[in-house]
Each structure stands twice: as C-alpha cells, then as structure tokens.
CSV table of C-alpha atoms in Angstrom, one decimal:
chain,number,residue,atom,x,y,z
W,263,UNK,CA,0.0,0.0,0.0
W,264,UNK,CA,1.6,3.1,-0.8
W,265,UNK,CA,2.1,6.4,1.5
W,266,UNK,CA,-0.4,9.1,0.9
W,267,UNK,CA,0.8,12.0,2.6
W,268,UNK,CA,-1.8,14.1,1.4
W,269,UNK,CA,-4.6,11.9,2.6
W,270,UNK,CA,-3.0,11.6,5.9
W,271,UNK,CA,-2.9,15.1,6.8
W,272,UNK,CA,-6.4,15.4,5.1
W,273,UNK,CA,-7.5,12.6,7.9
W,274,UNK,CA,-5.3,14.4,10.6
W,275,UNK,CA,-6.7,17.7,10.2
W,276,UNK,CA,-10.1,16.4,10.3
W,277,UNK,CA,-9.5,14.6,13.1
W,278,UNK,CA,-8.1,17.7,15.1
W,279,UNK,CA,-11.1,19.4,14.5
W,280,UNK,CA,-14.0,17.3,15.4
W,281,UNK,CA,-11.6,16.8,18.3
W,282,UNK,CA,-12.0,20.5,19.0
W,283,UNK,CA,-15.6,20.7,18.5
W,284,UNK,CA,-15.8,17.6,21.0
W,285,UNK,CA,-14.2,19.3,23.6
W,286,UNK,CA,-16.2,22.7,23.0
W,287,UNK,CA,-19.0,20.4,24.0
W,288,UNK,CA,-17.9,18.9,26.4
W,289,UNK,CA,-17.2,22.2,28.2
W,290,UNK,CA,-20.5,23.6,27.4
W,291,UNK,CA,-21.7,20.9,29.4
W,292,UNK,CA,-19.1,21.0,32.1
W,293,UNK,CA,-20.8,24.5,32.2
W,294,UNK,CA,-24.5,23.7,32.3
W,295,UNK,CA,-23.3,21.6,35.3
W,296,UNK,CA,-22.1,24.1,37.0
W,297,UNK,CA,-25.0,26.6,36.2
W,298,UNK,CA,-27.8,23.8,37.5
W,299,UNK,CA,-25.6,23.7,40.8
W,300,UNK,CA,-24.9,26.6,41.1
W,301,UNK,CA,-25.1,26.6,45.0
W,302,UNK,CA,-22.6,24.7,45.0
W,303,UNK,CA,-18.7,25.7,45.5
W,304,UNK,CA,-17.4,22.6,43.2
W,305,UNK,CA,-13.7,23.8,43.8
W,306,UNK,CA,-14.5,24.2,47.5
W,307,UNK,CA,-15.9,20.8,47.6
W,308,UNK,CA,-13.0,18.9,45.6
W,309,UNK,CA,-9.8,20.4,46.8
W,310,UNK,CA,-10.6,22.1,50.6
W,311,UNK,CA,-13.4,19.6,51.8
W,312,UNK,CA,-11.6,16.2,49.9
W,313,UNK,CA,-15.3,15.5,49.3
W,314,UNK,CA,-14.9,12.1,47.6
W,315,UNK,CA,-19.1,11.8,47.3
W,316,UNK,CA,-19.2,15.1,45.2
W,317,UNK,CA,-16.2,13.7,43.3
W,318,UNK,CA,-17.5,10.8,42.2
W,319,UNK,CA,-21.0,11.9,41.1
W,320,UNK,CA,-19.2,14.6,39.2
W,321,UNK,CA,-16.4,12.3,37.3
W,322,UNK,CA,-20.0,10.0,36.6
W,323,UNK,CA,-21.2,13.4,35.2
W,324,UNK,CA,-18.4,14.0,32.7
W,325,UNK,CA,-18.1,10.0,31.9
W,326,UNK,CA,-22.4,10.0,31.0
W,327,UNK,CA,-21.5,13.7,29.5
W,328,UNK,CA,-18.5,12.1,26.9
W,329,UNK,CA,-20.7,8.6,26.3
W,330,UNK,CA,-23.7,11.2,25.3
W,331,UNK,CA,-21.6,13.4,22.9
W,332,UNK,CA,-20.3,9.9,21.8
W,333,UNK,CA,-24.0,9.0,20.1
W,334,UNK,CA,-23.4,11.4,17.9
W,335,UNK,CA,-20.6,10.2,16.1
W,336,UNK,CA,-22.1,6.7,15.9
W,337,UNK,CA,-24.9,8.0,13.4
W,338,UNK,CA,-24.3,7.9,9.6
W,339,UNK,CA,-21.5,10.4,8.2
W,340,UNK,CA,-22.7,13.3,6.1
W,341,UNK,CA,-20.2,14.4,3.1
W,342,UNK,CA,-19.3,17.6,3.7
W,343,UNK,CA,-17.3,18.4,7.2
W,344,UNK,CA,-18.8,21.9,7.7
W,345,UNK,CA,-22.7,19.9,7.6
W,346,UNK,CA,-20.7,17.4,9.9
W,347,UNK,CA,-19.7,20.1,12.3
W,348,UNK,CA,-23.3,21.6,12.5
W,349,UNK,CA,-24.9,18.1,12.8
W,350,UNK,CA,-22.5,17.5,15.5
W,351,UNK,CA,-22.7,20.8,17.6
W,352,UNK,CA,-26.9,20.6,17.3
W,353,UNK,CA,-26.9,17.1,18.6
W,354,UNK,CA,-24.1,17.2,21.3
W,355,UNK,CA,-26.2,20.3,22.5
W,356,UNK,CA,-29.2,17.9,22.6
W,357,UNK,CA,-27.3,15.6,24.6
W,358,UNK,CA,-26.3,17.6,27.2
W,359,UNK,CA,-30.0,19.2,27.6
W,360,UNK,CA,-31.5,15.3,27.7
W,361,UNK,CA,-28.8,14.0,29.8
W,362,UNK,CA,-29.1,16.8,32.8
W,363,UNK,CA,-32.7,16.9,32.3
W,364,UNK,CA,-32.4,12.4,32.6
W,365,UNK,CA,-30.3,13.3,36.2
W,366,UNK,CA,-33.3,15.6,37.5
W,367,UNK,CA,-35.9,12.8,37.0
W,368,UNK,CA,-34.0,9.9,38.0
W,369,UNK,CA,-32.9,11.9,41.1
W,370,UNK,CA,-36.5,12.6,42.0
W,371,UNK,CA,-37.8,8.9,41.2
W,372,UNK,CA,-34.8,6.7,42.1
W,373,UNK,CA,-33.6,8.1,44.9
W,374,UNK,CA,-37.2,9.9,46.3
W,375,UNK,CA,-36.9,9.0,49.7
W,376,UNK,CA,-33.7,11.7,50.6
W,377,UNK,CA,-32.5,14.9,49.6
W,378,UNK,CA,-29.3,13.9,47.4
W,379,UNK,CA,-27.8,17.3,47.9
W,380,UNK,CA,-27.6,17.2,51.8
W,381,UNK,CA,-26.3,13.4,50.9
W,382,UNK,CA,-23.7,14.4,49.1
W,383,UNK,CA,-22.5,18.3,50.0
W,384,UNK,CA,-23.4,18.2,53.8
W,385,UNK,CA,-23.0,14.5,54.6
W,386,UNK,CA,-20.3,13.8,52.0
W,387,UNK,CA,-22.0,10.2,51.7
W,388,UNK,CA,-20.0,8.2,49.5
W,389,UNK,CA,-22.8,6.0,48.9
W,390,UNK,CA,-25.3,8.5,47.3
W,391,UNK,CA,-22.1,9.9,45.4
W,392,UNK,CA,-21.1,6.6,43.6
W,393,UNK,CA,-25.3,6.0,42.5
W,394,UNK,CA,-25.5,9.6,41.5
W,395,UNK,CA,-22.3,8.8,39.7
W,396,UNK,CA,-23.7,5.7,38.2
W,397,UNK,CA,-27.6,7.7,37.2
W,398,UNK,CA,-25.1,10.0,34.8
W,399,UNK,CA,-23.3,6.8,33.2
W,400,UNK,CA,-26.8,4.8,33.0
W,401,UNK,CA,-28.3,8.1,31.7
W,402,UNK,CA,-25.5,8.7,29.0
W,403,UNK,CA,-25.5,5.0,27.5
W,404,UNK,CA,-29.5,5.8,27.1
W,405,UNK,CA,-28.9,9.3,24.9
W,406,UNK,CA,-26.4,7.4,22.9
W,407,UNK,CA,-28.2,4.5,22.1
W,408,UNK,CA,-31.5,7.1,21.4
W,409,UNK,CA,-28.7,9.3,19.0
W,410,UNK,CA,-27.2,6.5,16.9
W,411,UNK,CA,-29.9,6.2,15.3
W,412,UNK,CA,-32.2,8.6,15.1
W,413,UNK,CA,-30.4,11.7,13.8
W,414,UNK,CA,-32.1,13.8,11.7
W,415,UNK,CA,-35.5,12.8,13.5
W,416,UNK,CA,-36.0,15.0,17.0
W,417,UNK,CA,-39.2,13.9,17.8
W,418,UNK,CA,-37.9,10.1,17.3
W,419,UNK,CA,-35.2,11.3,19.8
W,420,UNK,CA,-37.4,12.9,22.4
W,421,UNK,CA,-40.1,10.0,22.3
W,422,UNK,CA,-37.4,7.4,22.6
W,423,UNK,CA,-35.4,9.5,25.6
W,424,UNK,CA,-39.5,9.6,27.6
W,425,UNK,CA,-39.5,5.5,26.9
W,426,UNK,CA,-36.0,4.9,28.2
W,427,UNK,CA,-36.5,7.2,31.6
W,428,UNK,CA,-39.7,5.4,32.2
W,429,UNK,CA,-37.9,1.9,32.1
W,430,UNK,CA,-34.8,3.0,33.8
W,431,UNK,CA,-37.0,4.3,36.8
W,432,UNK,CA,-39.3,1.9,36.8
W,433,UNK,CA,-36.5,-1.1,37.1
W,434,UNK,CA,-34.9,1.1,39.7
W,435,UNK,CA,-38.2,1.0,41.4
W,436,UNK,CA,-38.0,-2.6,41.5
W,437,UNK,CA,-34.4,-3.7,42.3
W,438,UNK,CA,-35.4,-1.8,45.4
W,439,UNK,CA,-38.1,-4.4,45.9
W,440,UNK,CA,-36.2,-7.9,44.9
W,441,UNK,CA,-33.5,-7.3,47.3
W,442,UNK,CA,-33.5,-8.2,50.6
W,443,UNK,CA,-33.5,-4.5,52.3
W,444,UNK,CA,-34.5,-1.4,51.9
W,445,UNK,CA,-31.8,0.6,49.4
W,446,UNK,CA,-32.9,3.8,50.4
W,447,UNK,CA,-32.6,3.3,54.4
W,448,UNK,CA,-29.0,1.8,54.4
W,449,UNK,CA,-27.3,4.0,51.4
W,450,UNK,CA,-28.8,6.9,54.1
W,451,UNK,CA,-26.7,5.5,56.8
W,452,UNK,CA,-23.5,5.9,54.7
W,453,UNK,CA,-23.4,2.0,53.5
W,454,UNK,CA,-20.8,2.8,50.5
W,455,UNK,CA,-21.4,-0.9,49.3
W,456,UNK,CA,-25.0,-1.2,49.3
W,457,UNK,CA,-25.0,2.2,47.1
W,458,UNK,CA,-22.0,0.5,44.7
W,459,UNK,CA,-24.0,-2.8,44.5
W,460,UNK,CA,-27.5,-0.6,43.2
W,461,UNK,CA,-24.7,1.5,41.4
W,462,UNK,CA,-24.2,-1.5,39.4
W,463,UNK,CA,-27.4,-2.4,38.8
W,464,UNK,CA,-28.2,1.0,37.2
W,465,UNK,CA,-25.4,1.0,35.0
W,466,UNK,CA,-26.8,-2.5,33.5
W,467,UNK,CA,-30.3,-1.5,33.1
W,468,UNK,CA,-28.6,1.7,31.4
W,469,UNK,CA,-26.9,-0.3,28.9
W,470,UNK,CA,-29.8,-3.0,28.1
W,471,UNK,CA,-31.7,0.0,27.6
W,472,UNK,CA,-29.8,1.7,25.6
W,473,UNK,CA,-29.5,-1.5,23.3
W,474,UNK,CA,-32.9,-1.8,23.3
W,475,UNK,CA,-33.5,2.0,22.0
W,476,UNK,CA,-30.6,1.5,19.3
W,477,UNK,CA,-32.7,1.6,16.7
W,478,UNK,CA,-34.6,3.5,13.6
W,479,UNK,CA,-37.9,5.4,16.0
W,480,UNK,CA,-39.8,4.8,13.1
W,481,UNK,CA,-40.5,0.8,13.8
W,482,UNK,CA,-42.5,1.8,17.3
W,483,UNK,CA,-43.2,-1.6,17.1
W,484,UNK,CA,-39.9,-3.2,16.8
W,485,UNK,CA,-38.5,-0.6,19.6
W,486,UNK,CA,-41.5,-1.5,22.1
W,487,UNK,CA,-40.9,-5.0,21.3
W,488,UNK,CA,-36.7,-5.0,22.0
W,489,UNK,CA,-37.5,-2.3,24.7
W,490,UNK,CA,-39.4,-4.9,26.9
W,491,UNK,CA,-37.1,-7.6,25.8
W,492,UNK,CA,-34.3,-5.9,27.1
W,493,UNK,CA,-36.1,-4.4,30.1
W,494,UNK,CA,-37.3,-7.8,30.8
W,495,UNK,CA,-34.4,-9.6,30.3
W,496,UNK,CA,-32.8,-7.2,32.5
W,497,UNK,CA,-35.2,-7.8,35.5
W,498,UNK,CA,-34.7,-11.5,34.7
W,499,UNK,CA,-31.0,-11.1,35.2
W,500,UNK,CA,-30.5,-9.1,38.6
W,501,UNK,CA,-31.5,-11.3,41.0
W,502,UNK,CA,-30.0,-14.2,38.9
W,503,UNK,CA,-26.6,-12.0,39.3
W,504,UNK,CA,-27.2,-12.0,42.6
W,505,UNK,CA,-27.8,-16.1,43.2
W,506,UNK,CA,-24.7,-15.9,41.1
W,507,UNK,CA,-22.2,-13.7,43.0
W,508,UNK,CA,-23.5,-15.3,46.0
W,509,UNK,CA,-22.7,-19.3,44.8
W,510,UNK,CA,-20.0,-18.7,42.8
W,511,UNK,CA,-18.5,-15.2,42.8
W,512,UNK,CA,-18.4,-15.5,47.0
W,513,UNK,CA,-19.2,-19.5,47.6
W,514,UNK,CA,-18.3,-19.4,51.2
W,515,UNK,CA,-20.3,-15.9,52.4
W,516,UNK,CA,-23.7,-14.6,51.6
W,517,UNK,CA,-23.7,-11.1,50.2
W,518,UNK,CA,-26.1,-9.6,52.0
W,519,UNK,CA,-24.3,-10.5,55.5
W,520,UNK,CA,-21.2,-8.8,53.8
W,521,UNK,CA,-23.2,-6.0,52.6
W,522,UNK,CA,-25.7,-5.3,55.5
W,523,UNK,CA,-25.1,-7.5,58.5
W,524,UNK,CA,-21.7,-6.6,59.7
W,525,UNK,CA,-19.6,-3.3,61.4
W,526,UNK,CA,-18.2,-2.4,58.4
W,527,UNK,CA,-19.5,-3.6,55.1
W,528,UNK,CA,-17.8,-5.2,52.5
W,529,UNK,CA,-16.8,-2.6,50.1
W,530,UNK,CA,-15.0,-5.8,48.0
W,531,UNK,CA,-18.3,-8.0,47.9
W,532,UNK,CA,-20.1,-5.1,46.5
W,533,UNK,CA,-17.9,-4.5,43.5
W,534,UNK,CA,-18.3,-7.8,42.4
W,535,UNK,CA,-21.7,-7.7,42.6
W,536,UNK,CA,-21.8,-4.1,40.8
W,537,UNK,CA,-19.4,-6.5,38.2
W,538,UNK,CA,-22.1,-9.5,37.8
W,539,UNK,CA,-24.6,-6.8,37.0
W,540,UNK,CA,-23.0,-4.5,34.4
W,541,UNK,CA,-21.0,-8.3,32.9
W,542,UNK,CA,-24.2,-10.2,32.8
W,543,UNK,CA,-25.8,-6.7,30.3
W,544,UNK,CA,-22.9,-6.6,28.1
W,545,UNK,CA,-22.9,-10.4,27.5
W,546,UNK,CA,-26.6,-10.4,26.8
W,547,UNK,CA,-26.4,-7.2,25.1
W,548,UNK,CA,-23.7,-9.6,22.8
W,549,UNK,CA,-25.9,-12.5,22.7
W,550,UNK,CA,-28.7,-10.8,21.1
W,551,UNK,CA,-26.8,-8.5,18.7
C-alpha cells in the first residue's frame, strides 16, 4: 500500500477538528453543570473539603456527558465536514440538555426518599455519590443509544429519551423491591457498598436499555418489542446475578451478611456484585446482537 501523505494530513486535520468541537461540548456541558448547581462551590468541595461523594458523582457526570456526545458520532457520516460540524454541535447540544434533564428525574424517582444534595454536599455520603455517579453513566449510555440512530428525527429522539427514563425508573423502582433490604434506608446511613452494589445495577439496566433504543424510532413496534425484551431480560437477570455472585463469585459468604449484616461492610463483595450486574448486560447485550 503506498504512503499518501496528502490523505493523511487530510484525515489528521479532520480529526483535530472534530476533536476541538468535542471538547467545546464537552465544556458547554461541564458549564450547564455548574449553572444547575450553582449553589454549590465545586472547587471548594473537591480540593478544601476532599469530598470524595461530590467527586465521584461529578467524574460519573463528565463520563455519561462524553458517552452522550459519543452518540453522535455513531450515526451515519454526512459528506461535507462543515454539515458534519453543524450536525454535531446541534446534537451534542441535545445531549447535554437530555442528559441533565435524565439526572433531574431519575434523582427525583430513584432516589425519592432523601434529599441527594444534603447526601452528598453536607454529609459527603459516599454512597449517594457513587449511585449519582452511576444515574449520569446509566443516563448517557440511554442518549447514545436514542442518538445513533435517530439523527435527523428529533421527535424520534425525544419520544425514545421519555420511553427509556420510564424503564430505567421503573427497574430502579423494583431492584429496590427484589433485594433483601430497603436501598434507600441503608445508602442513608452511609453503606458505600449497598449504594455500589445498586450503582451497578443502574449502569446495567442503562446499557440493556440503551440496546434496546438502538434503533430507527420509526418501527415503534420493533423498539417497544426490543425495549421490553431488554427491560425484561434485565429484570430477569438481577436477581439471577445475585444467586450468582453469591454461589459462585463469593461461595463461602452470603452477600447480604457482607453488605448489611456486619460493622463495616464489605466494600470488595459489593464491586463484584456491581461487576455480575454491568457483565451479565454486556454479554446479553452480545448474545442478542
């Protein structure tokens, strides 16, 4: 194959500048973050108090903020960069409205029962930080799966976005019920793992939702039919995860005793559950691609 310098700085070039526009997004919506707390002193929080709860819902921010902006790029290529760049900058604006506006429901349905800003600012609960963390990441795999396909077709964004907040709530909803205490009461009382093990379990009803909504919003039918596939496979596959982790992931303990039942829970047991969760979505995301 020979060397086509031309071509390569063509590509390089390119490259740099959807780079740029990337980043100019991304900081738009570093910004919008900032503007919908404002209340908050972020710098105050992450270098006087060392508040690691703040920090890790805001690094889940920026990670669901880049997976968001990501959706756009997966869509079909248009010819001309400067339509690119437009198509881009309209869409990655979309995606950071959706994904703040995602954060703002599923605070106010998933986690209903507390304040999450007293959680996370006055009680620097590492708990709350690491779901709120995991709501952003959940939320961004949703937008990106709604954009990949569907550019070009707003209302096909926006009706798909409404159908993918109502599943993600309502699962949340109900991992709270299959388990064997109450979420809400023991991530309140600063239990890091319990809110890591849920934390998991949103980031894998994130992604089987978002493979459920990867497709053209014109087929309602097919994308109501893979939704509650997805969804339902999903439901299916936390508790399984569960029976999983606890016979074969941790064979000699039970995971709730590590969780719930002892001085200081098991930070380690949780991640492996969080694991079982977000590995059992991807390999059944695999199996039915």
């Amino acid at each position: 194959m020979q060397f086509n310098f031309l071509a390569t700085l063509d590509n390089l070039i390119t490259a740099i500048i959807y780079l740029l526009v990337s980043f100019t997004l991304f900081l738009i919506g570093k910004k919008v973050y900032q503007l919908i707390h404002v209340g908050i002193d972020m710098d105050h929080e992450l270098v006087e108090k060392d508040n690691l709860a703040f920090s890790l819902a805001n690094v889940g921010y920026y990670i669901g903020l880049v997976i968001a902006i990501s959706g756009v790029y997966a869509g079909e290529g248009i010819a001309h960069i400067i339509d690119n760049i437009i198509d881009i900058f309209i869409y990655g604006m979309l995606s950071i409205i959706l994904l703040n506006a995602s954060m703002f429901i599923s605070d106010k349905l998933i986690l209903r029962k507390f304040s999450i800003k007293k959680e996370i600012i006055e009680d620097q609960n590492a708990g709350t930080g690491v779901i709120e963390a995991a709501i952003c990441i959940a939320n961004g795999l949703i937008i990106y799966g709604v954009l990949a396909e569907n550019q070009d077709n707003f209302i096909g964004i926006l009706a798909l976005w409404a159908v993918a907040q109502i599943a993600l709530v309502l699962v949340g909803i109900i991992y709270n019920l299959i388990t064997p205490y109450d979420i809400h009461e023991h991530i309140e009382k600063d239990n890091v793992a319990v809110g890591i093990g849920f934390a998991g379990a949103i980031i894998a009803i994130g992604n089987l939702v978002r493979f459920g909504v990867q497709m053209d919003a014109e087929n309602w039918v097919m994308v109501g039919e893979n939704l509650l596939l997805e969804t339902g496979v999903g439901l299916l596959m936390l508790p399984l995860a569960r029976l999983l982790t606890d016979k074969i992931l941790l064979p000699k303990r039970k995971l709730t005793d590590e969780i719930i039942n002892q001085e200081h829970p098991n930070v380690g047991a949780a991640m492996i559950e969080a694991f079982s969760y977000v590995g059992g979505s991807m390999l059944i995301c695999m199996s039915f691609s």
